[in-house]
Short mmCIF file of C-alpha atoms in Angstrom, two decimals:
data_model
loop_
_atom_site.label_atom_id
_atom_site.label_comp_id
_atom_site.label_asym_id
_atom_site.label_seq_id
_atom_site.Cartn_x
_atom_site.Cartn_y
_atom_site.Cartn_z
CA MET X 266 83.74 109.17 126.37
CA ALA X 267 83.23 111.60 123.49
CA VAL X 268 86.67 113.05 124.22
CA ILE X 269 88.19 109.56 124.22
CA PHE X 270 86.51 108.72 120.91
CA ARG X 271 87.73 111.92 119.26
CA THR X 272 91.22 111.26 120.57
CA LEU X 273 91.08 107.73 119.18
CA LEU X 274 90.09 108.98 115.73
CA LEU X 275 92.79 111.65 115.79
CA LEU X 276 95.54 109.19 116.68
CA LEU X 277 94.43 106.73 114.04
CA THR X 278 94.32 109.48 111.45
CA LEU X 279 97.76 110.76 112.34
CA SER X 280 99.14 107.25 112.03
CA GLY X 281 99.50 107.18 108.25
CA SER X 282 100.52 103.55 108.35
CA PHE X 283 97.76 102.41 110.69
CA VAL X 284 96.77 99.42 108.58
CA GLY X 285 98.72 97.81 105.75
CA ILE X 286 96.46 96.31 103.09
CA TYR X 287 97.68 93.58 100.81
CA THR X 288 96.35 94.56 97.37
CA LEU X 289 97.84 92.09 94.92
CA GLY X 290 96.11 92.40 91.58
CA VAL X 291 93.44 94.86 92.68
CA GLY X 292 93.40 98.22 90.95
CA ILE X 293 90.86 100.64 89.48
CA ASN X 294 90.60 102.56 86.21
CA TYR X 295 89.86 106.22 86.84
CA GLY X 296 88.32 107.53 83.63
CA GLN X 297 87.20 111.13 83.38
CA ILE X 298 85.10 111.47 80.22
CA ALA X 299 82.33 113.22 82.12
CA ASP X 300 81.24 116.69 83.20
CA ASN X 301 79.85 115.76 86.62
CA LEU X 302 82.66 113.97 88.43
CA PRO X 303 83.80 114.93 91.92
CA PRO X 304 87.12 116.79 92.26
CA ALA X 305 90.23 114.66 92.40
CA SER X 306 90.82 115.63 96.03
CA HIS X 307 87.49 114.00 96.95
CA VAL X 308 88.29 110.94 94.87
CA SER X 309 91.52 110.46 96.81
CA VAL X 310 89.48 110.29 100.03
CA LEU X 311 87.05 107.79 98.49
CA LEU X 312 89.83 105.49 97.32
CA LYS X 313 91.59 105.68 100.67
CA SER X 314 88.36 104.66 102.42
CA LEU X 315 88.11 101.67 100.07
CA ASN X 316 91.77 100.72 100.60
CA ILE X 317 92.38 100.92 96.86
CA SER X 318 96.06 101.61 96.35
CA ARG X 319 96.49 101.17 92.59
CA VAL X 320 94.98 103.51 90.02
CA LYS X 321 95.19 103.64 86.24
CA LEU X 322 94.68 106.91 84.36
CA TYR X 323 94.28 107.46 80.63
CA ASP X 324 96.35 110.61 80.70
CA ALA X 325 98.71 112.39 83.07
CA ASP X 326 96.21 114.79 84.63
CA PRO X 327 98.19 117.12 86.92
CA ARG X 328 95.15 117.74 89.15
CA VAL X 329 94.86 114.03 89.91
CA LEU X 330 98.58 113.49 90.40
CA SER X 331 98.78 116.50 92.74
CA SER X 332 95.70 115.42 94.71
CA PHE X 333 97.29 112.05 95.46
CA ALA X 334 100.61 113.51 96.61
CA ASN X 335 102.05 111.78 99.70
CA SER X 336 99.49 108.99 99.44
CA ASN X 337 100.15 105.28 99.18
CA VAL X 338 98.53 105.07 95.74
CA GLU X 339 100.53 103.76 92.77
CA PHE X 340 99.68 105.25 89.39
CA ILE X 341 99.72 104.00 85.86
CA ILE X 342 99.51 107.10 83.68
CA GLY X 343 98.79 107.27 79.97
CA LEU X 344 100.39 108.89 76.98
CA GLY X 345 97.39 109.41 74.71
CA ASN X 346 97.08 108.12 71.18
CA GLU X 347 97.31 111.69 69.92
CA TYR X 348 100.94 111.89 71.12
CA LEU X 349 102.26 108.81 69.31
CA GLN X 350 103.56 110.56 66.23
CA ARG X 351 104.98 113.50 68.16
CA VAL X 352 107.09 111.40 70.52
CA GLN X 353 108.80 109.63 67.64
CA ASP X 354 111.22 112.52 68.14
CA PRO X 355 113.42 111.64 71.16
CA GLN X 356 113.51 115.28 72.22
CA GLU X 357 109.70 115.46 72.29
CA ALA X 358 109.58 112.21 74.28
CA GLN X 359 111.95 113.64 76.88
CA ILE X 360 109.99 116.89 77.07
CA TRP X 361 106.80 114.89 77.72
CA ILE X 362 108.49 113.02 80.59
CA GLN X 363 109.92 116.24 82.02
CA GLN X 364 106.54 117.98 81.92
CA LYS X 365 104.09 115.17 82.71
CA VAL X 366 106.03 112.81 84.97
CA GLN X 367 109.15 114.25 86.56
CA PRO X 368 107.50 117.15 88.47
CA TYR X 369 105.26 114.71 90.42
CA LEU X 370 107.58 111.80 91.14
CA MET X 371 108.87 113.16 94.44
CA GLN X 372 105.41 113.08 96.01
CA THR X 373 103.23 110.83 93.83
CA ARG X 374 104.02 107.18 93.09
CA ILE X 375 104.02 106.90 89.29
CA THR X 376 105.17 103.39 88.41
CA CYS X 377 104.11 102.91 84.79
CA ILE X 378 103.40 104.74 81.53
CA THR X 379 101.05 103.18 78.98
CA VAL X 380 101.92 104.41 75.52
CA GLY X 381 98.65 104.56 73.62
CA ASN X 382 95.51 102.53 74.28
CA GLU X 383 94.17 99.74 72.05
CA ILE X 384 96.18 100.87 69.04
CA LEU X 385 96.64 97.47 67.37
CA GLY X 386 93.35 96.21 65.98
CA GLY X 387 91.76 99.61 66.55
CA GLN X 388 89.81 101.70 64.07
CA ASP X 389 92.70 104.04 63.21
CA THR X 390 95.08 101.67 61.44
CA THR X 391 97.48 104.51 60.59
CA LEU X 392 98.74 104.57 64.21
CA ALA X 393 100.04 100.99 64.32
CA PRO X 394 103.50 101.73 62.83
CA TYR X 395 104.08 104.44 65.45
CA LEU X 396 103.37 102.34 68.54
CA TYR X 397 106.63 100.47 69.13
CA PRO X 398 108.87 103.45 68.20
CA ALA X 399 106.91 105.61 70.68
CA MET X 400 107.35 103.02 73.44
CA LYS X 401 111.06 102.91 72.66
CA THR X 402 111.62 106.67 72.72
CA ILE X 403 109.65 107.10 75.96
CA TYR X 404 111.71 104.33 77.57
CA GLU X 405 114.97 105.86 76.34
CA ALA X 406 113.90 109.24 77.73
CA LEU X 407 113.37 107.58 81.11
CA VAL X 408 116.84 106.02 80.84
CA ASN X 409 118.39 109.40 80.03
CA LEU X 410 116.71 110.92 83.08
CA GLY X 411 117.63 108.01 85.35
CA LEU X 412 113.98 107.00 85.87
CA ASN X 413 113.75 103.68 84.03
CA LYS X 414 114.13 101.65 87.23
CA GLN X 415 111.29 103.58 88.82
CA VAL X 416 108.82 103.79 85.92
CA TYR X 417 108.23 101.06 83.35
CA VAL X 418 106.73 101.40 79.87
CA THR X 419 104.04 99.31 78.20
CA THR X 420 100.84 99.64 76.15
CA ALA X 421 97.31 98.27 76.53
CA HIS X 422 95.70 96.05 73.88
CA SER X 423 92.16 94.88 73.24
CA LEU X 424 91.34 91.26 72.45
CA GLN X 425 91.00 92.36 68.82
CA ILE X 426 94.71 91.52 68.52
CA LEU X 427 93.84 87.81 68.64
CA ALA X 428 92.97 85.71 65.62
CA THR X 429 92.06 82.73 67.83
CA SER X 430 91.04 82.70 71.49
CA PHE X 431 89.59 79.21 71.96
CA PRO X 432 90.79 76.73 72.84
CA PRO X 433 93.19 78.79 74.96
CA SER X 434 96.16 76.62 74.02
CA GLN X 435 95.67 77.66 70.38
CA GLY X 436 95.57 81.40 71.06
CA SER X 437 97.29 83.36 68.30
CA PHE X 438 97.79 86.93 67.15
CA ARG X 439 96.27 88.20 63.93
CA GLU X 440 98.63 87.74 61.01
CA ASP X 441 98.38 91.38 59.98
CA LEU X 442 99.52 92.47 63.46
CA VAL X 443 102.46 90.10 63.97
CA GLN X 444 104.86 92.57 62.32
CA TYR X 445 104.00 95.11 65.01
CA MET X 446 103.74 92.62 67.86
CA GLN X 447 107.20 91.10 67.38
CA PRO X 448 109.21 94.22 68.36
CA ILE X 449 106.78 94.99 71.19
CA LEU X 450 107.28 91.54 72.69
CA ALA X 451 111.04 91.92 72.31
CA PHE X 452 110.73 95.24 74.17
CA HIS X 453 108.82 93.60 77.03
CA ALA X 454 111.38 90.81 77.24
CA GLN X 455 114.24 93.31 77.32
CA THR X 456 112.78 95.75 79.85
CA GLY X 457 110.78 93.31 82.00
CA SER X 458 107.54 95.24 81.58
CA PRO X 459 104.17 93.40 81.50
CA PHE X 460 101.90 92.82 78.51
CA LEU X 461 98.59 94.62 79.19
CA ILE X 462 95.28 93.39 77.82
CA ASN X 463 91.73 94.76 78.15
CA VAL X 464 89.39 91.77 78.58
CA TYR X 465 85.59 91.88 78.70
CA PRO X 466 83.71 88.56 78.83
CA TYR X 467 80.57 90.73 78.71
CA PHE X 468 81.12 91.36 75.00
CA ALA X 469 81.08 87.64 74.22
CA TYR X 470 77.78 87.20 76.07
CA LYS X 471 76.23 90.33 74.54
CA ASN X 472 77.08 89.20 71.02
CA ASP X 473 75.87 85.61 71.43
CA PRO X 474 73.64 85.20 74.50
CA ASN X 475 72.05 82.02 73.17
CA ASN X 476 75.34 80.11 73.02
CA VAL X 477 77.51 81.74 75.70
CA PRO X 478 76.31 80.64 79.16
CA LEU X 479 75.80 83.61 81.47
CA GLU X 480 77.13 81.61 84.43
CA TYR X 481 80.39 80.98 82.55
CA VAL X 482 81.09 84.68 82.05
CA LEU X 483 79.95 85.68 85.57
CA PHE X 484 82.14 83.20 87.51
CA GLU X 485 79.01 81.40 88.69
CA PRO X 486 78.77 77.59 89.02
CA ASN X 487 78.70 75.99 85.56
CA PRO X 488 79.96 72.87 83.73
CA GLY X 489 82.93 74.83 82.34
CA ALA X 490 84.86 74.29 79.12
CA ILE X 491 87.67 71.82 78.42
CA ASP X 492 90.69 72.68 76.28
CA PRO X 493 91.01 69.51 74.15
CA ASN X 494 94.76 70.01 73.67
CA THR X 495 95.71 70.36 77.34
CA ASN X 496 92.66 68.79 79.03
CA LEU X 497 92.57 71.84 81.29
CA LYS X 498 89.13 72.86 82.55
CA TYR X 499 88.06 76.50 82.54
CA ASP X 500 85.17 77.47 84.79
CA ASN X 501 85.04 81.06 83.50
CA MET X 502 85.72 82.89 80.26
CA LEU X 503 88.13 85.49 81.65
CA TYR X 504 90.75 82.90 82.59
CA ALA X 505 90.41 81.23 79.18
CA GLN X 506 90.96 84.56 77.45
CA ILE X 507 94.04 85.31 79.57
CA ASP X 508 95.57 81.93 78.73
CA ALA X 509 94.83 82.51 75.04
CA VAL X 510 96.98 85.65 75.22
CA TYR X 511 99.78 83.71 76.93
CA SER X 512 99.58 81.10 74.15
CA ALA X 513 99.75 83.78 71.46
CA ILE X 514 102.87 85.22 73.08
CA LYS X 515 104.49 81.79 73.33
CA ALA X 516 103.67 81.12 69.67
CA LEU X 517 106.05 83.98 68.84
CA ASN X 518 108.74 82.35 71.00
CA TYR X 519 108.46 84.49 74.14
CA ALA X 520 107.92 82.60 77.38
CA ASN X 521 108.68 84.94 80.29
CA ILE X 522 106.41 87.91 79.69
CA GLN X 523 103.71 88.49 82.30
CA VAL X 524 100.18 89.22 81.13
CA GLN X 525 98.23 91.72 83.24
CA ILE X 526 94.58 92.78 82.90
CA SER X 527 94.50 96.54 82.39
CA GLU X 528 90.70 96.61 82.07
CA THR X 529 87.83 94.29 82.85
CA GLY X 530 84.31 95.12 83.92
CA TRP X 531 80.59 94.76 83.32
CA PRO X 532 78.05 97.51 82.52
CA SER X 533 75.08 98.05 84.79
CA LYS X 534 72.87 99.45 82.04
CA GLY X 535 72.61 99.14 78.26
CA ASP X 536 70.45 99.55 75.20
CA GLU X 537 67.73 97.03 74.34
CA ASP X 538 70.13 94.97 72.22
CA GLU X 539 72.87 94.97 74.87
CA PHE X 540 71.94 91.72 76.50
CA GLY X 541 73.12 91.17 80.05
CA ALA X 542 73.87 94.81 80.86
CA THR X 543 72.07 94.95 84.23
CA VAL X 544 72.82 96.08 87.75
CA GLN X 545 72.43 92.51 88.99
CA ASN X 546 74.90 91.01 86.50
CA ALA X 547 77.43 93.80 87.04
CA GLY X 548 77.31 93.24 90.78
CA ILE X 549 77.72 89.47 90.43
CA TYR X 550 80.64 89.83 88.01
CA HIS X 551 82.59 92.20 90.20
CA LYS X 552 81.86 90.41 93.48
CA ASN X 553 83.00 87.09 92.07
CA LEU X 554 86.00 88.66 90.37
CA ILE X 555 87.19 90.33 93.58
CA ARG X 556 86.67 87.09 95.51
CA ARG X 557 88.87 85.27 93.00
CA MET X 558 91.55 87.93 93.27
CA GLN X 559 91.47 87.69 97.05
CA GLN X 560 92.35 84.01 96.68
CA ARG X 561 95.42 84.95 94.60
CA GLU X 562 94.42 82.58 91.84
CA GLY X 563 96.30 81.90 88.67
CA THR X 564 94.75 80.59 85.46
CA PRO X 565 94.61 76.86 84.65
CA GLY X 566 97.46 77.34 82.18
CA ASN X 567 99.53 79.52 84.52
CA PRO X 568 98.53 78.49 88.05
CA SER X 569 101.64 79.88 89.76
CA GLN X 570 101.16 83.41 88.36
CA PRO X 571 98.50 85.32 90.37
CA ILE X 572 96.23 87.31 88.09
CA ASP X 573 96.77 91.07 88.16
CA ILE X 574 93.72 93.19 87.34
CA TYR X 575 92.48 96.76 87.06
CA VAL X 576 88.69 96.97 87.23
CA PHE X 577 86.91 99.27 84.79
CA ALA X 578 85.81 101.71 86.06
CA LEU X 579 85.55 103.88 89.15
CA PHE X 580 82.71 106.14 87.96
CA ASN X 581 80.00 106.16 85.33
CA GLU X 582 81.16 108.59 82.63
CA ASN X 583 78.26 110.50 81.09
CA MET X 584 80.13 111.93 78.09
CA LYS X 585 81.50 108.72 76.62
CA PRO X 586 80.28 108.16 73.07
CA GLY X 587 78.71 104.95 71.83
CA PRO X 588 75.93 102.74 73.22
CA THR X 589 74.41 103.24 76.65
CA SER X 590 76.64 100.61 78.22
CA GLU X 591 79.74 102.75 77.56
CA ARG X 592 78.45 105.30 80.06
CA ASN X 593 77.57 102.73 82.72
CA TYR X 594 80.66 100.73 83.66
CA GLY X 595 81.27 102.56 86.92
CA LEU X 596 81.24 101.06 90.38
CA TYR X 597 80.03 104.46 91.58
CA TYR X 598 77.78 107.24 90.43
CA PRO X 599 79.54 110.63 90.29
CA ASN X 600 77.90 111.62 93.59
CA GLY X 601 79.73 108.80 95.36
CA THR X 602 76.73 106.44 95.63
CA PRO X 603 77.56 102.81 94.78
CA VAL X 604 75.84 101.56 91.62
CA TYR X 605 75.42 98.20 93.39
CA ASN X 606 76.47 96.65 96.67
CA LEU X 607 79.89 95.10 96.22
CA GLY X 608 80.30 94.15 99.85
CA VAL X 609 83.67 95.87 99.68
CA GLN X 610 84.61 95.30 103.31
CA GLY X 611 83.97 91.59 102.95
CA TYR X 612 86.03 91.30 99.81
CA LEU X 613 89.04 93.39 100.63
CA PRO X 614 92.39 91.55 100.18
CA ARG X 615 93.94 90.20 103.33
CA MET X 616 95.63 92.39 105.88
CA HIS X 617 99.42 92.20 105.73
CA TYR X 618 101.25 91.85 109.05
CA SER X 619 104.14 94.24 108.71
CA ALA X 620 105.93 97.09 110.40
CA SER X 621 102.83 99.20 109.82
CA TRP X 622 100.70 96.74 111.82
CA LYS X 623 103.28 96.71 114.60
CA ASN X 624 103.04 100.48 114.60
CA ALA X 625 99.27 100.19 114.89
CA SER X 626 99.68 97.86 117.88
CA SER X 627 101.84 100.46 119.61
CA ILE X 628 99.17 103.08 118.98
CA PHE X 629 96.48 100.85 120.50
CA ASN X 630 98.65 100.31 123.56
CA LEU X 631 98.97 104.07 123.89
CA LEU X 632 95.22 104.48 123.52
CA PHE X 633 94.46 101.96 126.25
CA LEU X 634 96.87 103.77 128.57
CA LEU X 635 95.17 107.05 127.72
CA ILE X 636 91.70 105.63 128.32
CA GLY X 637 92.80 104.15 131.63
CA PHE X 638 94.28 107.48 132.68
CA LEU X 639 91.07 109.34 131.82
CA ILE X 640 88.93 106.81 133.70
CA LEU X 641 91.10 107.04 136.83
CA ALA X 642 91.03 110.80 136.59
#
């Protein structure tokens, strides 16, 4: 029987398409601001075991991209804030694509480039004028190289871009940022790329725990909140924040731009004044979030558009500056131990019946024949 078992494992391993996993809206942010993380080759094994097939990086680390060669993982890679001014020059933008993207495309699935991270509303206000021109030159470089149908261009924003977030129907961008947001929205409308937003209900609870119900931010049963303009009920803060972004976009006369969540998460540890940063709350937030994503939910304001998320983050990152919480957003410790029990197997998205599953059925038929042959022998 040991021989049969080893043969079974071998055949399943060799069948690269043994099981097809439907992973709508489920991705992971793979940050690396740490000095104790496992090598990228080990991370690729971890993600494969978790059936995670979408990863977002904050750079274009060649070690990571090489380690995931010939895998089924789709990558969002990042052009860092430090490159924004340099790639104003179209030649520099094309060089960046040729060095950071093109060499890996044959074997690694790079589908998106985020140009900068949280530029608008961030601390360095000098970068704002460079954001849209950098997005434009990177996109044009992709066009010149014939890659614009394969790789799209966007940028990730924080909720600091909003002047109003509640009620969701009154969501609006800050007046001082509209001049930068207008060309970016026109870019999204022209190229079909999504609008990325980093959303953390945790911050709202941390800043006002006496008035923000914990159940409302954790997707737990609660009375909810009613938008008085639409009469729509929101049973969690994340969905309200997403709809506020949609409303802000519509207020600038854009209606067909998809909003995707490039980051959301909950810290498992914090300083004394970081209320709610506990292992228990982090586990509840992520379990409930994944359950909602498994149901392919939309928001009350956009029920037909399933929410697309990237959870932050894969690992705790011990070299991130700031309060303790910043170093404790990971689902895993660097040694591969889960920070809390997510019940991953129970919350994986549904299996997709496809050619890969038919292939698996053929393999099982072969295995049964093999087992029967060995028993008769």
